[in-house]
mmCIF file of N, CA and C in Angstrom:
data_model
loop_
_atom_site.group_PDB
_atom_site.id
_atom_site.type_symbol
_atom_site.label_atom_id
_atom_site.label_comp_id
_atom_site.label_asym_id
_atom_site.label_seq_id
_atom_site.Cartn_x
_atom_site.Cartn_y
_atom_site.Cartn_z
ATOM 1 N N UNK A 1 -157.945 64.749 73.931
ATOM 2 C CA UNK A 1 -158.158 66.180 73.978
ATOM 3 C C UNK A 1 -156.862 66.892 73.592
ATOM 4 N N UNK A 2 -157.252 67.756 72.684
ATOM 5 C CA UNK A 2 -155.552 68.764 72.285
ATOM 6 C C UNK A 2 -155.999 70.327 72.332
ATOM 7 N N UNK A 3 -154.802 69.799 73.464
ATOM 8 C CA UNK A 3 -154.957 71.514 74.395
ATOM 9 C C UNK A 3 -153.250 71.752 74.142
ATOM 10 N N UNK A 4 -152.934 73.489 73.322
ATOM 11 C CA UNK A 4 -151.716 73.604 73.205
ATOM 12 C C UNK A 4 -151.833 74.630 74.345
ATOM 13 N N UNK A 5 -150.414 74.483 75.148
ATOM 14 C CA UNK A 5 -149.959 75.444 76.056
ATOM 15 C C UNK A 5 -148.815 76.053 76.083
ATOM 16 N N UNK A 6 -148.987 77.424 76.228
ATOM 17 C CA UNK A 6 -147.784 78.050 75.762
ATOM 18 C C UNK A 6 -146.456 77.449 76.934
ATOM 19 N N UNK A 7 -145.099 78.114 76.967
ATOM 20 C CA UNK A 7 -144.141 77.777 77.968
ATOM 21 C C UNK A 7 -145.179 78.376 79.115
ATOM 22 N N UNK A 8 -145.393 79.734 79.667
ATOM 23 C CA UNK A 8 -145.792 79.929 80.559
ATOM 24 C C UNK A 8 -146.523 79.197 80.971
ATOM 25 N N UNK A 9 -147.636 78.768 80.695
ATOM 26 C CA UNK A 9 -148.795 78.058 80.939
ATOM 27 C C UNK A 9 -148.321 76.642 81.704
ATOM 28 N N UNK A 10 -147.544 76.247 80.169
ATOM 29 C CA UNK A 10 -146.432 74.740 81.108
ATOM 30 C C UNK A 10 -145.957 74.902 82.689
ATOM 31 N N UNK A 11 -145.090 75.731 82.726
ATOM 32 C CA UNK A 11 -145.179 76.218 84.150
ATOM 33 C C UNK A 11 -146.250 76.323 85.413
ATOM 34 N N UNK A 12 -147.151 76.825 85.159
ATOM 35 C CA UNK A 12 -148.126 76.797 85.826
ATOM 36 C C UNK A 12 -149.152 75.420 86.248
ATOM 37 N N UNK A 13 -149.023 74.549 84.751
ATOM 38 C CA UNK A 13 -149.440 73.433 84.552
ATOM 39 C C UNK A 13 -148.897 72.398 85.529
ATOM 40 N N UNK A 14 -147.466 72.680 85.269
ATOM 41 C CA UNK A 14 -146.475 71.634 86.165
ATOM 42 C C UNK A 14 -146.978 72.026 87.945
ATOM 43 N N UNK A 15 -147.120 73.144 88.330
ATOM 44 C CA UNK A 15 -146.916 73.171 89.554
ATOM 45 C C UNK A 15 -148.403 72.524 89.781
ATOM 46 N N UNK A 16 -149.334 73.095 89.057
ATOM 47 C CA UNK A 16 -150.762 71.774 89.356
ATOM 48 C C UNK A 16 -150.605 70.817 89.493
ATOM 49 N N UNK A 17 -149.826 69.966 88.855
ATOM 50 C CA UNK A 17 -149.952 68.885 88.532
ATOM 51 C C UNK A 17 -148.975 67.755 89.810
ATOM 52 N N UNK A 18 -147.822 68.955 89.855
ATOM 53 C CA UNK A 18 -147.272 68.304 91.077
ATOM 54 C C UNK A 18 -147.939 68.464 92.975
ATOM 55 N N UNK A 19 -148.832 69.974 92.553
ATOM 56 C CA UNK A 19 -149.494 69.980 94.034
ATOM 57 C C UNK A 19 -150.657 70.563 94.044
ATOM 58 N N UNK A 20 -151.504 69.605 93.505
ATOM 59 C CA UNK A 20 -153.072 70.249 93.565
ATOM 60 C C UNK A 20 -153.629 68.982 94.584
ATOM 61 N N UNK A 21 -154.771 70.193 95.274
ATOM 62 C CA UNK A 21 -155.078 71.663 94.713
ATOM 63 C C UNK A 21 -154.476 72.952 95.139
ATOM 64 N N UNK A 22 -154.766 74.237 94.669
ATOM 65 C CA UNK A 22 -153.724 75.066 94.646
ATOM 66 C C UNK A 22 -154.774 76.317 94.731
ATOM 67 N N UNK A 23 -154.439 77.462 95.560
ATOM 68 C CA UNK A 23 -155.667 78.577 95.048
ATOM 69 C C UNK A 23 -154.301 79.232 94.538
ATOM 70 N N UNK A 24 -155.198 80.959 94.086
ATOM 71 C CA UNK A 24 -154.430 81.554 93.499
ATOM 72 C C UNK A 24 -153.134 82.200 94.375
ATOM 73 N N UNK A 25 -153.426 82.366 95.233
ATOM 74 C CA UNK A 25 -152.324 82.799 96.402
ATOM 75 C C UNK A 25 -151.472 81.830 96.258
ATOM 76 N N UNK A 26 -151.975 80.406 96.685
ATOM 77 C CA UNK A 26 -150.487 79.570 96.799
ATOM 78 C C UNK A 26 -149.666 79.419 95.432
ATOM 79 N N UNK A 27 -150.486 79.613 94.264
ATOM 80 C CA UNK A 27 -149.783 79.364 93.073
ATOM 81 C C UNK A 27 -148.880 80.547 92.591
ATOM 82 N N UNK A 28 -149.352 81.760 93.462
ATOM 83 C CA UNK A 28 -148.760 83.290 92.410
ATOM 84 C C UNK A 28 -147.350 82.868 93.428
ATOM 85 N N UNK A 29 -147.361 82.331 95.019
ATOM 86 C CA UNK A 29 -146.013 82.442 95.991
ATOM 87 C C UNK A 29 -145.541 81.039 95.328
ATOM 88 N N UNK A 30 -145.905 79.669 94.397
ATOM 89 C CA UNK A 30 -144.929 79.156 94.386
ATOM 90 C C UNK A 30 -144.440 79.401 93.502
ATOM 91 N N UNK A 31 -145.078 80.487 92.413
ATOM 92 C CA UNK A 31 -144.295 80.250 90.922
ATOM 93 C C UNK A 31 -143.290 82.010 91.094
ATOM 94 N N UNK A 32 -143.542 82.622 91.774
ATOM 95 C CA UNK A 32 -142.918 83.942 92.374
ATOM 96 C C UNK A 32 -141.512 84.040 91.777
ATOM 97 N N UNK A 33 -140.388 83.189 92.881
ATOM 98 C CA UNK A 33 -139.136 83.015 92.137
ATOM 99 C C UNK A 33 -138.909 82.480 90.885
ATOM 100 N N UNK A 34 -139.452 81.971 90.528
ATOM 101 C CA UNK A 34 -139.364 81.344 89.012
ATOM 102 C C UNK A 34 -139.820 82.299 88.076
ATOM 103 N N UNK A 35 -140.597 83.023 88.272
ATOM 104 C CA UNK A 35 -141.331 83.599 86.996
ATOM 105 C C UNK A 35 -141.293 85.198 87.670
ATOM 106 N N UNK A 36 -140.883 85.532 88.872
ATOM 107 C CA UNK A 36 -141.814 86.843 89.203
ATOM 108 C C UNK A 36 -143.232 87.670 88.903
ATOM 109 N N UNK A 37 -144.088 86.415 88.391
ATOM 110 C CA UNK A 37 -145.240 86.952 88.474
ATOM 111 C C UNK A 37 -146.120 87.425 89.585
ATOM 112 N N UNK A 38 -147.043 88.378 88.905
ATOM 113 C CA UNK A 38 -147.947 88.980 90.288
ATOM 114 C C UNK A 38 -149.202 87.997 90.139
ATOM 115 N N UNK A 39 -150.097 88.170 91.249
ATOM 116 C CA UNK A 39 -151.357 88.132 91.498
ATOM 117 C C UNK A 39 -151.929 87.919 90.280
ATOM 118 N N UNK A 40 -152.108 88.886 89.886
ATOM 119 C CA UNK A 40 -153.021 89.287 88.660
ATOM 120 C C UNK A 40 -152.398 88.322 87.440
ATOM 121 N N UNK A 41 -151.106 88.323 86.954
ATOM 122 C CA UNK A 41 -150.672 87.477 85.855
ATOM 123 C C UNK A 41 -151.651 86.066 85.871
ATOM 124 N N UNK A 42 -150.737 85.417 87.104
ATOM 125 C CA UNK A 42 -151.667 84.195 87.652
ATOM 126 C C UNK A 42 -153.138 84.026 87.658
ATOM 127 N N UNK A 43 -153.704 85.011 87.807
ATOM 128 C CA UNK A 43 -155.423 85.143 87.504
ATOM 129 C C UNK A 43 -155.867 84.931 86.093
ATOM 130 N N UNK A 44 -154.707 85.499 84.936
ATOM 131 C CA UNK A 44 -155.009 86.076 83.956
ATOM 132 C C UNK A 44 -154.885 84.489 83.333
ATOM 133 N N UNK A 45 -153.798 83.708 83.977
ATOM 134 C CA UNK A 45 -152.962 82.456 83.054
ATOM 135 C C UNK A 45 -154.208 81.327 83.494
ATOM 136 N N UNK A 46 -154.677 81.687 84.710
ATOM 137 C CA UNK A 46 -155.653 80.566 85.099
ATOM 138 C C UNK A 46 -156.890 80.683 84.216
ATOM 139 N N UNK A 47 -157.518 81.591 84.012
ATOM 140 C CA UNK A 47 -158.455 82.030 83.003
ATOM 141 C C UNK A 47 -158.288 81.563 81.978
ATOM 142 N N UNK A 48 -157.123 81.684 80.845
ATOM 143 C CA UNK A 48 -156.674 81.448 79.273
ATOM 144 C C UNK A 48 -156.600 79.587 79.869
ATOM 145 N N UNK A 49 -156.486 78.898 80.655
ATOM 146 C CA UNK A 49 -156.424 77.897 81.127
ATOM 147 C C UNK A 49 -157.382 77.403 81.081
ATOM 148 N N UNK A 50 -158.482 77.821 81.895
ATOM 149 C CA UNK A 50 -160.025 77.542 82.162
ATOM 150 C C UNK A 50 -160.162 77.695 80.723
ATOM 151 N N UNK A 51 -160.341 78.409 79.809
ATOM 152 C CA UNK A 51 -160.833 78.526 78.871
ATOM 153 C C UNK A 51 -160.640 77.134 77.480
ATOM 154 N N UNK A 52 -159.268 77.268 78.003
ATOM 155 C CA UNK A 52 -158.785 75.571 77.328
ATOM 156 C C UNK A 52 -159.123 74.130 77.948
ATOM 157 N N UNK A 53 -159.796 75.003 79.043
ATOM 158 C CA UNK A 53 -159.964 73.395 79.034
ATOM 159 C C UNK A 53 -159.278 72.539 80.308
ATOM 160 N N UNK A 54 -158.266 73.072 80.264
ATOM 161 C CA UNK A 54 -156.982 72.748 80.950
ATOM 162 C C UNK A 54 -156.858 72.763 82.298
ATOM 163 N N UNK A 55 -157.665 73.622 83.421
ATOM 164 C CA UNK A 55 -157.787 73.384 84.249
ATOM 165 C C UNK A 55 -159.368 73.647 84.902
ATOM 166 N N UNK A 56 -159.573 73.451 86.262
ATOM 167 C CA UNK A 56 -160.768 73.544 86.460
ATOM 168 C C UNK A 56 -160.651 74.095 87.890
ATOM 169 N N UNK A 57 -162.094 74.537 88.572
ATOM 170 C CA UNK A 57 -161.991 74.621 90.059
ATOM 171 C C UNK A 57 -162.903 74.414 90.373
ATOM 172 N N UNK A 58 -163.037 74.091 92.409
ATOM 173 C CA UNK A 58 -163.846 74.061 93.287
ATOM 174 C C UNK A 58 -163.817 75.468 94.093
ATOM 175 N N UNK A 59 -164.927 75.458 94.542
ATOM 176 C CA UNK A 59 -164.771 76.546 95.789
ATOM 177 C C UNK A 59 -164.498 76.461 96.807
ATOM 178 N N UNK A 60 -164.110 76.696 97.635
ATOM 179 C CA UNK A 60 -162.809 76.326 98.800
ATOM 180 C C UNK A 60 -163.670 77.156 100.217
ATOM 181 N N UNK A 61 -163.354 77.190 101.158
ATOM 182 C CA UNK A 61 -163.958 77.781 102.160
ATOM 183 C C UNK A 61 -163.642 79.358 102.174
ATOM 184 N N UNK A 62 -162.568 79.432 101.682
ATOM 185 C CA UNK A 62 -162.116 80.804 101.264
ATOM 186 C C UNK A 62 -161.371 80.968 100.203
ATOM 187 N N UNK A 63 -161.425 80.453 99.032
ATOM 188 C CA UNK A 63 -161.130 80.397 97.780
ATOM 189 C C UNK A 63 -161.112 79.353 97.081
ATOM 190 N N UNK A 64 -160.981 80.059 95.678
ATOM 191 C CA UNK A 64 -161.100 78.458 94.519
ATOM 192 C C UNK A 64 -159.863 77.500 94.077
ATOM 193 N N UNK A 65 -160.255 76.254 94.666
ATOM 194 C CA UNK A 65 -159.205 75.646 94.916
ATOM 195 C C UNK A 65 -159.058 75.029 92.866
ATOM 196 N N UNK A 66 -157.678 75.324 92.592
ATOM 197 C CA UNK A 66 -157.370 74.904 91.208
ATOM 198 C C UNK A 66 -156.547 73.627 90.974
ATOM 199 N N UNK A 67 -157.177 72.544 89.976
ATOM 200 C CA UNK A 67 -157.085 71.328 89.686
ATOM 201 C C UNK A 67 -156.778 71.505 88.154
ATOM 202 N N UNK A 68 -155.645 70.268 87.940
ATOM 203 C CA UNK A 68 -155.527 70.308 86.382
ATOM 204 C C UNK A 68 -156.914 69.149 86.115
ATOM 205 N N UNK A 69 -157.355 70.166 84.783
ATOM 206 C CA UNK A 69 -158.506 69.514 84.160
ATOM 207 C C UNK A 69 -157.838 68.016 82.962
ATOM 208 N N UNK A 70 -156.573 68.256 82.566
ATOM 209 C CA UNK A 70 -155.989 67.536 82.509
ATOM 210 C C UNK A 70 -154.851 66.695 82.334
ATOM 211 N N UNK A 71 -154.868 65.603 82.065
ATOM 212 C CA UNK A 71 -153.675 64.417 82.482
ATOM 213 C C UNK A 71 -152.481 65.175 81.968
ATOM 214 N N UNK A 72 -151.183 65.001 82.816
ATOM 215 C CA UNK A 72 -150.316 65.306 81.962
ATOM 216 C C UNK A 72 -149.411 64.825 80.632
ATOM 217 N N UNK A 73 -149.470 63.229 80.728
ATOM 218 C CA UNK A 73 -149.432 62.567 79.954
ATOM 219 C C UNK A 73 -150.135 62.956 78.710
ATOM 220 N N UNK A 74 -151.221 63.037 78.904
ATOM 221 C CA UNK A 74 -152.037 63.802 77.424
ATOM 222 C C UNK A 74 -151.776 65.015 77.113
ATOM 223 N N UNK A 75 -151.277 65.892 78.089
ATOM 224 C CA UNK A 75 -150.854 67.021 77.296
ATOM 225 C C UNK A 75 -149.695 67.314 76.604
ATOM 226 N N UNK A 76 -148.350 66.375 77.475
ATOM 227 C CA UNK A 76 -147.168 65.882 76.741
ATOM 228 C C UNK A 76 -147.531 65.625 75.146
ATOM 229 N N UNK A 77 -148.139 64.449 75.524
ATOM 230 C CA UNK A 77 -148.279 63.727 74.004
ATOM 231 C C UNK A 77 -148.830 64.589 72.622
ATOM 232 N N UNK A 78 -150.315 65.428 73.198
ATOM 233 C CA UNK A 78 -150.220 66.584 72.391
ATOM 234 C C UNK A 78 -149.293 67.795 71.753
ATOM 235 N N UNK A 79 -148.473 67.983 72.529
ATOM 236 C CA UNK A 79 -147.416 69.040 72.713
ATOM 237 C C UNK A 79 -146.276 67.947 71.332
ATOM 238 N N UNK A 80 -146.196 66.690 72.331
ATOM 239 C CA UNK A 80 -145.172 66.473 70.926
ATOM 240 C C UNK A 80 -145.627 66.291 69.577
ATOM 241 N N UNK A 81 -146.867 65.999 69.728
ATOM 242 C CA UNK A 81 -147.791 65.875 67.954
ATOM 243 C C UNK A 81 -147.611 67.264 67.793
ATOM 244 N N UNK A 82 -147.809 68.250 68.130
ATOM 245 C CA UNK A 82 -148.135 69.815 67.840
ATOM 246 C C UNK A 82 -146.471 69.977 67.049
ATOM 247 N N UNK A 83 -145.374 69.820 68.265
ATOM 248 C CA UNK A 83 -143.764 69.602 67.516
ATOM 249 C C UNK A 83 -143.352 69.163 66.650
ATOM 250 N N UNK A 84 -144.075 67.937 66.206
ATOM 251 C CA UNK A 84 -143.431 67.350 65.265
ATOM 252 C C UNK A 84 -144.330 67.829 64.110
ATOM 253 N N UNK A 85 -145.060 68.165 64.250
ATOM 254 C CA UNK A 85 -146.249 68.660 62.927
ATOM 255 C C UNK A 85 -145.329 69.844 62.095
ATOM 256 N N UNK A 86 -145.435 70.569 63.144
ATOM 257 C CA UNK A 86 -144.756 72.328 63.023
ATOM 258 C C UNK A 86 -143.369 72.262 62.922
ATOM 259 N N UNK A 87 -142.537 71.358 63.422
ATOM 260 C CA UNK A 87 -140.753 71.357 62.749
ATOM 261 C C UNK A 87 -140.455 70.336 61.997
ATOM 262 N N UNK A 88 -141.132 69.209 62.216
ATOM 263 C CA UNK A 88 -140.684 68.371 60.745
ATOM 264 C C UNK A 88 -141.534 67.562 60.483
ATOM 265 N N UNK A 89 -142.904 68.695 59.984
ATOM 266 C CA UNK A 89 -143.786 67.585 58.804
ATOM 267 C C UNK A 89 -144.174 66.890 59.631
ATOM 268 N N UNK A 90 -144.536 66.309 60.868
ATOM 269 C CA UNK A 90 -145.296 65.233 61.456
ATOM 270 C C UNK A 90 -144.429 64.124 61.188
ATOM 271 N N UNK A 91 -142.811 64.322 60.891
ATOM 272 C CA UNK A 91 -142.008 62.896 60.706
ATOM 273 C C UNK A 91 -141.225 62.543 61.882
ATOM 274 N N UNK A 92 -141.488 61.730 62.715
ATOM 275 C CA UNK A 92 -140.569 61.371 63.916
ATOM 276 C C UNK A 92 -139.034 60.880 63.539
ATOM 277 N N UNK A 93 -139.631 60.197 62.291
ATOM 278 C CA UNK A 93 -137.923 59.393 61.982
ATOM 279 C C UNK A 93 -137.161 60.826 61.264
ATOM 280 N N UNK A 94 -137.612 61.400 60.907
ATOM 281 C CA UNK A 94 -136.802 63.026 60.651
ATOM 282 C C UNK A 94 -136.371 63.640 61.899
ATOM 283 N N UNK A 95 -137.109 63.490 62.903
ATOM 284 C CA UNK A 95 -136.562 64.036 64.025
ATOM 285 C C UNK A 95 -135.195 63.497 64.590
ATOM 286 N N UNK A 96 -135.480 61.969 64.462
ATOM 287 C CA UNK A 96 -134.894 61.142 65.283
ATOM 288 C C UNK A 96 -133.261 61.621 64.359
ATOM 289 N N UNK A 97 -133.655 61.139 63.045
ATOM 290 C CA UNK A 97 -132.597 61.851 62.404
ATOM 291 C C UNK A 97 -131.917 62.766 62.066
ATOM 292 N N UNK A 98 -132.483 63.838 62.656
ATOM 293 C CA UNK A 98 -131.649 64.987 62.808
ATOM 294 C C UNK A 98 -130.845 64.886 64.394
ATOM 295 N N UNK A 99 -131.486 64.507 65.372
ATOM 296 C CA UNK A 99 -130.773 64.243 66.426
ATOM 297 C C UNK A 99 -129.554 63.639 66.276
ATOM 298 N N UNK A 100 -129.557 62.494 65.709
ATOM 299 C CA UNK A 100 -128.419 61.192 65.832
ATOM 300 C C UNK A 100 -127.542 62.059 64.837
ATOM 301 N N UNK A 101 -127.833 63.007 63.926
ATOM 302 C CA UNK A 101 -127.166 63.163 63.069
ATOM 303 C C UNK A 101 -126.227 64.987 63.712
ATOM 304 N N UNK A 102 -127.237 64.864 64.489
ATOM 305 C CA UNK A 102 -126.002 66.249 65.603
ATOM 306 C C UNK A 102 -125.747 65.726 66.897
ATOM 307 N N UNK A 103 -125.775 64.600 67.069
ATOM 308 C CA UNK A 103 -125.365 63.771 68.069
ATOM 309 C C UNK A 103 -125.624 64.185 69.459
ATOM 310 N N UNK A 104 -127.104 65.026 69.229
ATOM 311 C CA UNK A 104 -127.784 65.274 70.377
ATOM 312 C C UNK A 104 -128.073 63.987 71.219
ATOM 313 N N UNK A 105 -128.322 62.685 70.687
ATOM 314 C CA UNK A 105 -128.435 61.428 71.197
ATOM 315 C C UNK A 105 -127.378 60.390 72.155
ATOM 316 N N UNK A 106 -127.522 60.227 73.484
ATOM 317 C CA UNK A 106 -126.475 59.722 74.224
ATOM 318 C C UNK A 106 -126.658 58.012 74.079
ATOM 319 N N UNK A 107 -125.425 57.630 74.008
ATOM 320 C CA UNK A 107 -125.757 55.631 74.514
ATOM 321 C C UNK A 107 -126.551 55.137 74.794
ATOM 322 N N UNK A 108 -126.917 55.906 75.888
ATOM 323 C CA UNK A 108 -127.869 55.704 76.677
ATOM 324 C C UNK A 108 -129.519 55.994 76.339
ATOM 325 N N UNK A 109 -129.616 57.259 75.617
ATOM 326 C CA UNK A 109 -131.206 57.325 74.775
ATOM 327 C C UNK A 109 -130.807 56.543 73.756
ATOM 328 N N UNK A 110 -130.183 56.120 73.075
ATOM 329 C CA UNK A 110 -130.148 55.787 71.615
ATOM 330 C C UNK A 110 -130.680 53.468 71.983
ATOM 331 N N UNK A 111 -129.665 53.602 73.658
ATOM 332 C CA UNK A 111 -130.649 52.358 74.038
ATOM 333 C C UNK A 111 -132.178 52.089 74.252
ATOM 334 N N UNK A 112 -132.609 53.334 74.933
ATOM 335 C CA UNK A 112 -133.995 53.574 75.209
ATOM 336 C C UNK A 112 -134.660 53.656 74.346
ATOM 337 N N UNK A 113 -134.106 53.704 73.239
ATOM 338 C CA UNK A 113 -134.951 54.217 71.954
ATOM 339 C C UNK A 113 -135.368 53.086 71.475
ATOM 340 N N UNK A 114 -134.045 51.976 71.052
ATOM 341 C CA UNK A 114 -134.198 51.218 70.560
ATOM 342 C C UNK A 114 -134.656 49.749 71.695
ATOM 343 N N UNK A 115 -134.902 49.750 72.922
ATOM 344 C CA UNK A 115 -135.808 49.256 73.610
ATOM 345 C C UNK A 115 -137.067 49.339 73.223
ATOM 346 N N UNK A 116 -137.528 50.808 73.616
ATOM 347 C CA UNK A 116 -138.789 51.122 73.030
ATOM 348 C C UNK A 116 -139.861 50.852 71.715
ATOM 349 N N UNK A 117 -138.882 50.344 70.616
ATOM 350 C CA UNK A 117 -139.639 50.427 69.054
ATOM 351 C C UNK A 117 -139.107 48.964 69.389
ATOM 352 N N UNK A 118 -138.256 48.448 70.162
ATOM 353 C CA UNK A 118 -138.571 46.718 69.731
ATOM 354 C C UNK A 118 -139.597 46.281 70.806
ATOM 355 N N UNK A 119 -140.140 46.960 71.675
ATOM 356 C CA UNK A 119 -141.308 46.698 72.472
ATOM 357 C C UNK A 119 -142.775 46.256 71.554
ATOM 358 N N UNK A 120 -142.274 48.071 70.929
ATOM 359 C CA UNK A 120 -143.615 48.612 69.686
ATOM 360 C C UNK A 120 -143.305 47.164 68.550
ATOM 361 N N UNK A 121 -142.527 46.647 68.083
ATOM 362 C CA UNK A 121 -142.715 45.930 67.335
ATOM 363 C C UNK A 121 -143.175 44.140 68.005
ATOM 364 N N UNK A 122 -142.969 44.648 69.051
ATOM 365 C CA UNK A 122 -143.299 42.921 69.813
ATOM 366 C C UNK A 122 -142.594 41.974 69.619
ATOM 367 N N UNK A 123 -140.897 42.512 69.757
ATOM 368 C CA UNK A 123 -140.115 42.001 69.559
ATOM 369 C C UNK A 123 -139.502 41.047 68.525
ATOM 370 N N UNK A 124 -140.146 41.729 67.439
ATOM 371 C CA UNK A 124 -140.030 40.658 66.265
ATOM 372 C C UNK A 124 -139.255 41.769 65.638
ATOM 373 N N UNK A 125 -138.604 41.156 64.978
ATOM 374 C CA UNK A 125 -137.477 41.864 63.618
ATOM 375 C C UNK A 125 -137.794 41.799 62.168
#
């Protein structure tokens, strides 16, 4: 499923995801300091949400309790296909190479990295 979410939304997403379920009260007081949103914003973000797809609800004894509709893992992964499409052509090794090449890349990712693609290759060279 490819569901794009704006930053705000991410926000909102994350706090689902770390403590659902959630009604709208508890979500407008946890995201408050972070965002100073009201009531109503939060109503508005859960809606454009519902509408994607993205989250869902139950009815609660006294309100609708809100659940991410989904995984976050899948929405990551979408988010970085959406990135790499829209800044470089859908090329990862362009990415990778612009990183290493502003030395955004530490020892330490540049190990992880190359862990990772000799996993993907099954350890063959």
């Amino acid at each position: 499923m490819k569901i794009n979410l704006s930053d705000s939304e991410w926000k909102l997403m994350n706090r689902l995801w770390d403590h659902s379920p959630m009604t709208i009260t508890e979500l407008t007081a946890a995201l408050r300091d972070e965002t100073g949103w009201s009531k109503n914003t939060v109503i508005t973000m859960l809606s454009r949400l519902e509408a994607k797809g993205a989250v869902r609800y139950q009815e609660g004894r006294r309100a609708r309790q809100y659940f991410p509709a989904v995984d976050r893992k899948d929405a990551a992964s979408a988010e970085t296909e959406n990135f790499l499409s829209k800044v470089y052509g859908g090329s990862f090794g362009l990415m990778v190479h612009a990183m290493v090449e502003s030395r955004q890349l530490s020892e330490t990712d540049l190990a992880e990295l190359s862990a990772i693609l000799e996993q993907a290759g099954g350890g063959q060279t």
